Coordinates of C-alpha atoms in Angstrom, one line a residue:
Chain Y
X1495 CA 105.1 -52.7 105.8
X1496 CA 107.1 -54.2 102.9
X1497 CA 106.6 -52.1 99.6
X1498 CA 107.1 -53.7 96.5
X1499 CA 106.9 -52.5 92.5
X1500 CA 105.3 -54.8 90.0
X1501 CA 106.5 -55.0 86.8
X1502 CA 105.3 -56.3 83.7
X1503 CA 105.6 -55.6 80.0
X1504 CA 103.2 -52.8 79.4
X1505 CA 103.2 -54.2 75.7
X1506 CA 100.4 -57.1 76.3
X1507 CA 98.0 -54.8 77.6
X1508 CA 98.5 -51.3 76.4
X1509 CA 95.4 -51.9 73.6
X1510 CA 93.3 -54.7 75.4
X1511 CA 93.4 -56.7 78.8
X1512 CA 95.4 -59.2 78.4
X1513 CA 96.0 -62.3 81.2
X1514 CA 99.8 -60.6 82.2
X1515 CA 97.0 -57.6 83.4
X1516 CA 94.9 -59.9 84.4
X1517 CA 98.1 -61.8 86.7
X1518 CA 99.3 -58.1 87.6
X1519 CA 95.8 -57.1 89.4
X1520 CA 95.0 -60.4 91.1
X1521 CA 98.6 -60.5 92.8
X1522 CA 98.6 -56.7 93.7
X1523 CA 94.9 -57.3 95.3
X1524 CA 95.9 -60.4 97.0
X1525 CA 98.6 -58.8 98.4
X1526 CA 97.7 -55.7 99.4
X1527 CA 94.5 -57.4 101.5
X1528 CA 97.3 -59.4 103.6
X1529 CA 99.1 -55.5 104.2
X1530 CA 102.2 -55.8 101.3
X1531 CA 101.8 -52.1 100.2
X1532 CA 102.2 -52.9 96.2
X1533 CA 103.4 -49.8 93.3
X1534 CA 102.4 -50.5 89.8
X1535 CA 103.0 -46.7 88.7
X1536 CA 104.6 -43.3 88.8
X1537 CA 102.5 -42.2 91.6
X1538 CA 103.6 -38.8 93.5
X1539 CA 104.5 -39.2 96.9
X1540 CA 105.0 -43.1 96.9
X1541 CA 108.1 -44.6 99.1
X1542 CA 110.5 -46.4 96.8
X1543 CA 110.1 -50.3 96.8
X1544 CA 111.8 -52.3 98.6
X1545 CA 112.0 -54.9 96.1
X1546 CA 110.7 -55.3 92.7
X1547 CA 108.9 -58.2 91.5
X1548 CA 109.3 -59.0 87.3
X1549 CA 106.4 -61.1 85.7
X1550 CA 107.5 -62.2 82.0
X1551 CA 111.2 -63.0 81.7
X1552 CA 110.6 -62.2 78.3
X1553 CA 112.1 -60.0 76.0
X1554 CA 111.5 -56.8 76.9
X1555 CA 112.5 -56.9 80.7
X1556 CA 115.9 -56.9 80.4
X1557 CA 116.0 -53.2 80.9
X1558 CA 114.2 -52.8 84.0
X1559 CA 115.5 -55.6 85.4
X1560 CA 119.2 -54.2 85.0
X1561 CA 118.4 -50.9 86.3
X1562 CA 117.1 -52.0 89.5
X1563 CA 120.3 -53.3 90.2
X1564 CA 121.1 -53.0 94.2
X1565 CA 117.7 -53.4 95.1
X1566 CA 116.3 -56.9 95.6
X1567 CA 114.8 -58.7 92.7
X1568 CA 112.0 -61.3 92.4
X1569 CA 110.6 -62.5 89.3
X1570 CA 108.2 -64.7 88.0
X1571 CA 109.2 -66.9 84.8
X1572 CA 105.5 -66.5 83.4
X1573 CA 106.3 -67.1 79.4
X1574 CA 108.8 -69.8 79.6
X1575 CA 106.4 -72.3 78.6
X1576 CA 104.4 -70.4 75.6
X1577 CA 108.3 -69.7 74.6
X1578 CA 108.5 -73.5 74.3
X1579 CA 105.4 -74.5 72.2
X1580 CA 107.9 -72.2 69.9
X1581 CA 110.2 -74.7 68.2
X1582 CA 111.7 -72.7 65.8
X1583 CA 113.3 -70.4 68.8
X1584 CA 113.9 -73.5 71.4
X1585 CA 116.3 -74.8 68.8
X1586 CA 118.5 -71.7 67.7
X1587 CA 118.8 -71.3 71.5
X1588 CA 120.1 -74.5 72.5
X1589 CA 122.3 -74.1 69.6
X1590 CA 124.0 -71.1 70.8
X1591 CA 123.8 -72.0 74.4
X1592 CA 125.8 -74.9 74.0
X1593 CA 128.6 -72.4 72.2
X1594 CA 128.7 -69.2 74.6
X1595 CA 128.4 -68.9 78.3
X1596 CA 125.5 -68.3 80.1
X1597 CA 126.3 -64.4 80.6
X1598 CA 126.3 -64.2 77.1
X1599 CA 122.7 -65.4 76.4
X1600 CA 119.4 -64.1 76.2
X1601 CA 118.5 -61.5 78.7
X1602 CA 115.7 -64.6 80.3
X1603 CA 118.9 -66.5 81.4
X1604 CA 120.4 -63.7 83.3
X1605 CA 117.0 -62.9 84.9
X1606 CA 116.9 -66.1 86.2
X1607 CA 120.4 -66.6 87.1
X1608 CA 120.8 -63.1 88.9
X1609 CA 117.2 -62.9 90.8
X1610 CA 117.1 -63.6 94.3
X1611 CA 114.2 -65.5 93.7
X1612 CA 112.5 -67.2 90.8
X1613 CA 109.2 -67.6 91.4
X1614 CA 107.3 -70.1 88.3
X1615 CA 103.9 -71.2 88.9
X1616 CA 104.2 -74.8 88.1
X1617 CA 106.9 -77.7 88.2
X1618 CA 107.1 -77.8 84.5
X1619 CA 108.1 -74.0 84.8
X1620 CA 110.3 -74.5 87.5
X1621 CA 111.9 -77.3 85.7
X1622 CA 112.4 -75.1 83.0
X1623 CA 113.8 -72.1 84.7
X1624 CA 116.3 -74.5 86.4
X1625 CA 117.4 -76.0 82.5
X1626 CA 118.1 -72.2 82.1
X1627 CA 120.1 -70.6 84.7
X1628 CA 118.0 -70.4 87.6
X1629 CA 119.7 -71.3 91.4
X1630 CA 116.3 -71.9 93.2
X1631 CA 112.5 -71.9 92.8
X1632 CA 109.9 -71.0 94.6
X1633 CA 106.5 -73.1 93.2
X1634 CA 103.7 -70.3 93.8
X1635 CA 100.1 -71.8 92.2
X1636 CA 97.9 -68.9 91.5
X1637 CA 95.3 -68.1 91.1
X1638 CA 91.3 -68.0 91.2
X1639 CA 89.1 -66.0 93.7
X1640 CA 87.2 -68.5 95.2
X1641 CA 84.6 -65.5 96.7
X1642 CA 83.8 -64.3 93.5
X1643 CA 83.7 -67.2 91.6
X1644 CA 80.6 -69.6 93.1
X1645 CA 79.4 -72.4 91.5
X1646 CA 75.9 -70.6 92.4
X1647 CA 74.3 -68.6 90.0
X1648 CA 73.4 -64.6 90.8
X1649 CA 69.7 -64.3 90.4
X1650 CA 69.2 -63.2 86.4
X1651 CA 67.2 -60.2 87.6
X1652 CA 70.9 -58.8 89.1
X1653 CA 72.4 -58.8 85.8
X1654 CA 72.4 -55.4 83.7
X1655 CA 68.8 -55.3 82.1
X1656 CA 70.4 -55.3 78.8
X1657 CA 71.6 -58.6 79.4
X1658 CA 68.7 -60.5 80.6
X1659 CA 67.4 -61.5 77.5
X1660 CA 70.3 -62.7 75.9
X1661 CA 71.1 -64.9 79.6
X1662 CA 67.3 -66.0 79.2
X1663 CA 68.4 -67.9 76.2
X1664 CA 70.7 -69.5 76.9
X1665 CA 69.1 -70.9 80.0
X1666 CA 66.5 -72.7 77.3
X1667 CA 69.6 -74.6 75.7
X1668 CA 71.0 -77.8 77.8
X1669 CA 73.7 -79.1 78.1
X1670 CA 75.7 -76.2 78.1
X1671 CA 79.6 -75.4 76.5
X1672 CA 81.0 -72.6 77.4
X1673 CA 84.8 -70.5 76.0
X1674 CA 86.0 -67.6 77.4
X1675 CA 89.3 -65.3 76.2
X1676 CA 89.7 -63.1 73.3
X1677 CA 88.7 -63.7 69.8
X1678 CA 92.2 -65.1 68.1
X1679 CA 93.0 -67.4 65.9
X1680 CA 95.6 -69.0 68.4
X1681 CA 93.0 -69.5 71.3
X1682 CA 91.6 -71.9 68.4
X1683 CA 87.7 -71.3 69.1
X1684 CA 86.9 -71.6 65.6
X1685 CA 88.0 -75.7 66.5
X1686 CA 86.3 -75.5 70.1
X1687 CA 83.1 -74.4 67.4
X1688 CA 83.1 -77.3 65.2
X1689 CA 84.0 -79.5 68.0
X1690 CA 80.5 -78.5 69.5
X1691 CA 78.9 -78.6 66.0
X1692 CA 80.0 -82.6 65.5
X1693 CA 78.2 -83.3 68.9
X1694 CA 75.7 -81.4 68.7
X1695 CA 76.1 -79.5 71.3
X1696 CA 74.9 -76.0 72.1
X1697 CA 78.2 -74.0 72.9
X1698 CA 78.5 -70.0 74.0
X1699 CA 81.5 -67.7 73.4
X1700 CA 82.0 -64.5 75.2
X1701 CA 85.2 -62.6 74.6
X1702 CA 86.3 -59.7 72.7
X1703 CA 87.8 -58.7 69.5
X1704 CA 91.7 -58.5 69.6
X1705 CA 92.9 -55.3 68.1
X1706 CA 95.3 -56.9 65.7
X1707 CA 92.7 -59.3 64.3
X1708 CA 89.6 -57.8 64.3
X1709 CA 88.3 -60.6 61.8
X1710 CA 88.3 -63.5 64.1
X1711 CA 85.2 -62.8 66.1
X1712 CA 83.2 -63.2 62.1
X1713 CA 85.4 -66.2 61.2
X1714 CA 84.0 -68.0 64.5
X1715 CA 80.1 -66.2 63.7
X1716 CA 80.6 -68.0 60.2
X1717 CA 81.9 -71.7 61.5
X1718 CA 79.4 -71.9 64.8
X1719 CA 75.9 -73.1 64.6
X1720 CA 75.3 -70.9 67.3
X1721 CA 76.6 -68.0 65.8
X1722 CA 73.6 -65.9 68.2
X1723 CA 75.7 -67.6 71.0
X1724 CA 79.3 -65.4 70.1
X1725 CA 78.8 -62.6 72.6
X1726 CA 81.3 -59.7 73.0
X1727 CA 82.3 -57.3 76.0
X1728 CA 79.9 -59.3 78.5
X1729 CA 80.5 -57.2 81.7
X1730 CA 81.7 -59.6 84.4
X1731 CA 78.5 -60.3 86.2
X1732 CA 77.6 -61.7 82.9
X1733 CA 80.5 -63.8 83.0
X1734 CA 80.3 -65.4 86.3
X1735 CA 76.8 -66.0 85.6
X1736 CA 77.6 -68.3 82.6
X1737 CA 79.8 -69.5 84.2
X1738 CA 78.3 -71.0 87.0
X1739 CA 75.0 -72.1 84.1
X1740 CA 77.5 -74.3 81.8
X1741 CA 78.7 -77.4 82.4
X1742 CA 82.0 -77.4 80.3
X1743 CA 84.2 -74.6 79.6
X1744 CA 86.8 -74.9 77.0
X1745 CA 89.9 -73.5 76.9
X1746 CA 91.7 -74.8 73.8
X1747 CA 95.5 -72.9 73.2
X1748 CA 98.5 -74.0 74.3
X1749 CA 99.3 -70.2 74.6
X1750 CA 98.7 -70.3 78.4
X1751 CA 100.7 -70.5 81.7
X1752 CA 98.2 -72.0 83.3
X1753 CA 95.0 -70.3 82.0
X1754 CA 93.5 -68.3 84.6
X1755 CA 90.3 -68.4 83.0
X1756 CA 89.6 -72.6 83.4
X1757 CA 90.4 -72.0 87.3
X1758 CA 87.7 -69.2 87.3
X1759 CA 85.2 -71.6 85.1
X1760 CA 86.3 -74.6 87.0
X1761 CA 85.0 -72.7 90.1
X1762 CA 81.7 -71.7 89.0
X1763 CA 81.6 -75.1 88.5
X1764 CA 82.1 -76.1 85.0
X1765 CA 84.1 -78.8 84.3
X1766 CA 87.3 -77.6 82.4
X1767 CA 88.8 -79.1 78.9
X1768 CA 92.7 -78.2 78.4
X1769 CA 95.1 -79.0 75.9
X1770 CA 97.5 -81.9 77.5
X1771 CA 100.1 -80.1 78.3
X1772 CA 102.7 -80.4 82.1
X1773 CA 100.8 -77.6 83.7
X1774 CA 97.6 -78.4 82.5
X1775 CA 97.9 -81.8 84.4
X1776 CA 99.4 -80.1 87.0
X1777 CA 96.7 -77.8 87.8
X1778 CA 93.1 -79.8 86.9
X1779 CA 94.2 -83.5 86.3
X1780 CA 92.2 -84.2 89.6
X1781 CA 88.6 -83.1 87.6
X1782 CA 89.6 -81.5 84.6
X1783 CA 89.4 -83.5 80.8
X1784 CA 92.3 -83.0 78.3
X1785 CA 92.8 -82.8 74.6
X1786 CA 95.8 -84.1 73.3
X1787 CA 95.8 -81.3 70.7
X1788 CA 93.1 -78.4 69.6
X1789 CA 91.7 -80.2 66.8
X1790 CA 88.0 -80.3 66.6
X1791 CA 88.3 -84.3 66.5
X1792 CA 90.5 -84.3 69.9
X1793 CA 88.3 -81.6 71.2
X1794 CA 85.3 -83.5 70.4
X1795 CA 86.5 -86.5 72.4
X1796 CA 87.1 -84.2 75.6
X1797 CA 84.3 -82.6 75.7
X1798 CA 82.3 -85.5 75.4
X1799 CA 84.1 -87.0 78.1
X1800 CA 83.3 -84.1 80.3
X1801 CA 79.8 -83.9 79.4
X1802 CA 79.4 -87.5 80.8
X1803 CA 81.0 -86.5 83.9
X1804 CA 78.7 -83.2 84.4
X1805 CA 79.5 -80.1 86.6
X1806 CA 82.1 -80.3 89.1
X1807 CA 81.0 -82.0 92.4
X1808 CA 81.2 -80.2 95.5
X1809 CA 84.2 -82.0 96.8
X1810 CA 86.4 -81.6 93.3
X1811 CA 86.2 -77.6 94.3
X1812 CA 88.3 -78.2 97.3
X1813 CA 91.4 -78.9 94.8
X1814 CA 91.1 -75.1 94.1
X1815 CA 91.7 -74.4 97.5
X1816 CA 95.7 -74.5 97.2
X1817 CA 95.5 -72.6 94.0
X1818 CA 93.2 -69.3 95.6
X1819 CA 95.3 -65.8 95.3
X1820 CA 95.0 -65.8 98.9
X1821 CA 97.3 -68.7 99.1
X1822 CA 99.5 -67.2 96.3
X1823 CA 99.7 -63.8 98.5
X1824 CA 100.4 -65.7 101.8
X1825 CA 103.1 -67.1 99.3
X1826 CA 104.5 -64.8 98.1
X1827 CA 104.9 -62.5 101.2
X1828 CA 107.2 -65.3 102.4
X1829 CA 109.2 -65.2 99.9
X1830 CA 109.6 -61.2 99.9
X1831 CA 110.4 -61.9 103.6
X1832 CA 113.3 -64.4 103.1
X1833 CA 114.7 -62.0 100.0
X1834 CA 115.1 -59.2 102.0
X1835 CA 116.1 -61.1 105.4
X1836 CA 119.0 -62.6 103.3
X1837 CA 120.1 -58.7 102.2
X1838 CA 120.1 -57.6 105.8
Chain R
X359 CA 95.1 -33.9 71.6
X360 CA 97.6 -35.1 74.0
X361 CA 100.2 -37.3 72.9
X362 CA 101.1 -40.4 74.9
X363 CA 104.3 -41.1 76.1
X364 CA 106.3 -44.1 76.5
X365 CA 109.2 -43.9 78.6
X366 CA 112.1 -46.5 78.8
X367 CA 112.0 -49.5 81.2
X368 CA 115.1 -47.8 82.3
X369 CA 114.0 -44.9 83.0
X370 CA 110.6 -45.7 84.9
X371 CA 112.4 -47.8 87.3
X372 CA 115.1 -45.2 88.4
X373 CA 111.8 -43.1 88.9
X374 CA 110.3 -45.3 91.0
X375 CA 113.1 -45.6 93.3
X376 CA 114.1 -41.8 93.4
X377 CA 110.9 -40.2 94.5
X378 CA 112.1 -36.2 94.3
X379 CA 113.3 -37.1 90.2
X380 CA 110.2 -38.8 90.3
X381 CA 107.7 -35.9 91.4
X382 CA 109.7 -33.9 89.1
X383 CA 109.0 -35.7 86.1
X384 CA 105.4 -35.9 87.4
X385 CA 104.9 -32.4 88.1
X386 CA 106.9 -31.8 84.1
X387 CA 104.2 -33.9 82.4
X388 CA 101.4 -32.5 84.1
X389 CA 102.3 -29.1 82.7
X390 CA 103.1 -30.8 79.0
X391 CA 100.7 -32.1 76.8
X392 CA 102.0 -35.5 77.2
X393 CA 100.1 -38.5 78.7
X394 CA 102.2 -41.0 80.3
X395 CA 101.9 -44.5 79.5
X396 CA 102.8 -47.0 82.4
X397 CA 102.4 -50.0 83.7
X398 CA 98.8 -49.6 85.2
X399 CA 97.8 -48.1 81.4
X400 CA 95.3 -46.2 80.2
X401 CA 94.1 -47.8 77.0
X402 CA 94.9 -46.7 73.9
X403 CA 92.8 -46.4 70.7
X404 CA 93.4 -46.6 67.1
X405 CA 93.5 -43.4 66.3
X406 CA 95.8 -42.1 69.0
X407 CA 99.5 -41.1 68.8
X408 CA 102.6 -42.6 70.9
X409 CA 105.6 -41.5 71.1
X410 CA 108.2 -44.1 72.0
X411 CA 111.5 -42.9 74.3
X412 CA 113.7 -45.3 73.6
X413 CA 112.9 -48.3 71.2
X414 CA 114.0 -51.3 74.1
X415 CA 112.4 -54.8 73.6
X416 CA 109.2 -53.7 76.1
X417 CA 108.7 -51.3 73.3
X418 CA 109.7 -53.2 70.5
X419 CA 107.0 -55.7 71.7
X420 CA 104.8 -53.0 72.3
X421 CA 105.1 -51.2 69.0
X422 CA 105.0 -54.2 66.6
X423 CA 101.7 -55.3 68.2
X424 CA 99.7 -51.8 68.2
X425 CA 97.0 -51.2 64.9
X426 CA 98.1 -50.0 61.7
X427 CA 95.9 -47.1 62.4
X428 CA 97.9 -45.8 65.4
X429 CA 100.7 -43.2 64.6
X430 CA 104.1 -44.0 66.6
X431 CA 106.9 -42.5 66.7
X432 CA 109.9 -43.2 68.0
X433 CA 112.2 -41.0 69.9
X434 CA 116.4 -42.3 69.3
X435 CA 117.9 -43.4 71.9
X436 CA 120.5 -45.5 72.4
X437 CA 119.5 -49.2 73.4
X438 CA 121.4 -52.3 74.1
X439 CA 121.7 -54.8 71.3
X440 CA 120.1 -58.3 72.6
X441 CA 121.0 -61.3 70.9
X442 CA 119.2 -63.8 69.3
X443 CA 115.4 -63.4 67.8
X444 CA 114.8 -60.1 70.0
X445 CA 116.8 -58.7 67.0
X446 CA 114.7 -59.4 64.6
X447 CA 111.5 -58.2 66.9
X448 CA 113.0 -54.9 67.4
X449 CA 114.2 -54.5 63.6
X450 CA 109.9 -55.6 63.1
X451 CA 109.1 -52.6 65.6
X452 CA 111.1 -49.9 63.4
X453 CA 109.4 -51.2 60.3
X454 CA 105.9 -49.8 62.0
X455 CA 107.6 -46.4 63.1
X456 CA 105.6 -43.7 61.2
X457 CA 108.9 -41.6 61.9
X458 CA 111.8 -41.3 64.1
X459 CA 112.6 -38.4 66.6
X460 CA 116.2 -37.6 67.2
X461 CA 117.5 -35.2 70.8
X462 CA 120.8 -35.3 70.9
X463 CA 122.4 -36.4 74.3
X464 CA 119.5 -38.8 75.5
X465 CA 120.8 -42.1 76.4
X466 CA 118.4 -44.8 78.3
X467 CA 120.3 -45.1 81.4
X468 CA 119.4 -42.7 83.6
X469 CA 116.4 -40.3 83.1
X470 CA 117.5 -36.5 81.7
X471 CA 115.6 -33.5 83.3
X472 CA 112.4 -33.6 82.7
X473 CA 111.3 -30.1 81.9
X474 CA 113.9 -29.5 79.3
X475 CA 113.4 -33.2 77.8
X476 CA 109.7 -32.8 77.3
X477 CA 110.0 -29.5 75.4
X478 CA 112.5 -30.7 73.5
X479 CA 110.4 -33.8 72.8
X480 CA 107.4 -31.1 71.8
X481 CA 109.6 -29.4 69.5
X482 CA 110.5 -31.8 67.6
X483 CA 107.1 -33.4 67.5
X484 CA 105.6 -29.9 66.4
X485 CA 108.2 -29.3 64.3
X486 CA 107.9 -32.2 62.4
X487 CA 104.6 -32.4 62.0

């Protein structure tokens, strides 16, 4: 049995969930239902790893990733594409890049160079860990659970009691917008709001308050004309259920790998609006609707689009099929395999 | 109230791989008053105290996103320098410190005994208080 140590930045998650967690959990399930015993903490007993697997390349890694030295490494280039939506650090970099050699860069470059394998998500994150040191990729699409998310409703008498009412309304509102992710100001759901306000159009937020600004979740109360409609801490069965009742979710930042959350919403069945970016097309150009940019004007014209095209048909579910975490575990275990094959 | 405790990158990983240093270190904390913080983290709330082993960039990032509220401090120990905006990230993170520790002899590379570390690390957090 292969045992392997996830590592992450504990910094995006030590106040509130964040979507590193959120990618840390779903692979460590998903593997350790297909037998990959996986080690995410200081737990007495445990057999050391035989290999560690980085998610972030950020800053912030380096450390770790130095001091497993010896054993095999994996990692998985997660930020490289919110990095790039940065202009102001793209530029500086290429400007020193072009001066120093590689070793001498940014601890990112040396992940990538010195893994033994790189493991992005999509080809515009491979592309981008080849610009910048990598030797190889390994595209691994992740992730939704299929099982969990059903375009089929759970009955509203299932749902916690508390909760019943506030579903009950929303059920009388049609056609149904729905956003999910945290309240902040770069998710942009204060545009996703007055997009929804210029058509009309009844739209639901569910999300919580980020602990750094705390303000947000008011701000978007104040700008939505369903301000009844901003709900916060949902439990999950809550979630799925509006899920599965909305015909459009939004997710409007270019803050995102990938944006686990449209997968999950695009598998309830709600037809997902992105922001136009390589992955985004990557990932839902087959029955997804895009906005060039998050401005309620641009967001307008997506949604309506989407509206015309309704839920998601039966048959544009089966393009989530390659994207499951079973299919990232299956994956990802082969790649473990060949790593530590090739160190034999 | 138990403080929480936020050990080096470094460190966690040579304690992953070495299980005896590792138990040792578990069985140290146990008996301290110190609540580790790791990867699978318990949350923390605004009113709550961390104490930072080691300001590294996964702190840095760490620190300069936690409440006003919270009270960190930062243990010194010595880090590597990383180029580029990571400087300035890390230089953010010590502006948030509410104070700096100082045990002399600590370096990040490899983990120091634990029982001797974590009453040292009490000490000076009593002491200072």
């Amino acid at each position: 049995m292969i045992t392997v140590a996830l590592v992450g930045n504990v910094g995006n998650s030590v106040m509130v969930r964040g979507g590193l967690e959120v990618l840390l959990d779903a692979t460590a399930d998903a593997l350790k239902s297909i037998g990959v015993r996986v080690v995410r903490s200081l737990e007495r007993g445990a057999p050391a790893p035989d290999l560690f697997h980085f998610f972030g390349s950020f800053y912030g890694l380096e450390d770790a990733f130095r001091a497993a030295t010896g054993s095999p490494r994996v990692v998985s280039p997660l930020l490289l594409l919110a990095d790039d939506a940065l202009q102001w650090w793209r530029a500086p970099v290429d400007r020193v890049r072009s001066r120093l050699p590689l070793s001498m860069l940014h601890s990112r470059y040396r992940m990538l160079r010195d893994a033994d394998a790189v493991m992005p998500n999509s080809q515009e994150e491979a592309d981008n860990s080849f610009a910048y040191g990598a030797r190889g990729c390994d595209i691994l699409r992740c992730g939704v659970d299929l099982d969990l998310f059903q375009p089929e409703p759970a009955p509203l008498e299932s749902l916690p009691a508390e909760w019943q009412e506030r579903c009950q309304q929303w059920l009388k509102r049609a056609p149904r917008v729905i956003s999910v992710g945290r309240y902040e100001r770069r998710k942009n759901q204060v545009e996703v709001a007055l997009a929804c306000k210029a058509l009309g159009l009844p739209v639901m937020f569910i999300g919580r308050r980020s602990p750094v600004e705390r303000e947000y979740a008011d701000e978007l109360r104040a700008a939505t004309a369903f301000p009844e409609l901003v709900w916060e801490d949902a439990p999950w069965s809550v979630l799925r259920w509006a899920m599965a009742q909305s015909d459009v979710h939004v997710l409007a930042t270019r803050h995102e790998t990938i944006g686990l959350v449209s997968l999950e919403a695009a598998a309830s069945g709600a037809r997902p609006v992105t922001i136009t970016q390589p992955t985004s097309r990557e990932y839902f150009s087959a029955f997804g609707e895009f906005a060039p940019d998050p401005s309620p004007a641009q967001l307008s014209a997506a949604i309506s689009r989407a509206m015309t095209r309704g839920r998601l048909l039966k048959e544009e579910r089966r393009h989530l099929e390659p994207v499951s975490w079973s299919a990232f575990a299956k994956g990802t275990l082969a790649v473990y395999e060949r790593v530590l094959a090739q160190r034999r | 109230m138990p403080s929480h405790l936020l050990l080096p990158d470094a460190w966690r990983i040579q304690l992953l791989r070495n299980q005896a240093v590792r138990d040792s270190w578990l069985d140290a904390l146990d008996a301290s008053t110190f609540k580790l913080v790791d990867w699978e983290t318990p949350r923390l709330s605004p009113d709550d105290e961390l104490i930072v082993a080691g300001l590294d960039l996964s702190a840095a990032e760490l620190v300069v996103k936690l409440p006003a509220t919270l009270r960190v401090h930062a243990l010194d120990v010595r880090w590597t320098l990383p180029l580029g905006p990571a400087h300035r990230f890390v230089k953010r993170a010590q502006q948030r410190l509410t104070r700096r520790i100082s045990i002399p002899g600590v370096g990040t590379g490899l983990p120091p005994e634990p029982r001797r570390f974590l009453q040292q690390l009490a000490h000076a957090v009593g002491a200072k208080s």
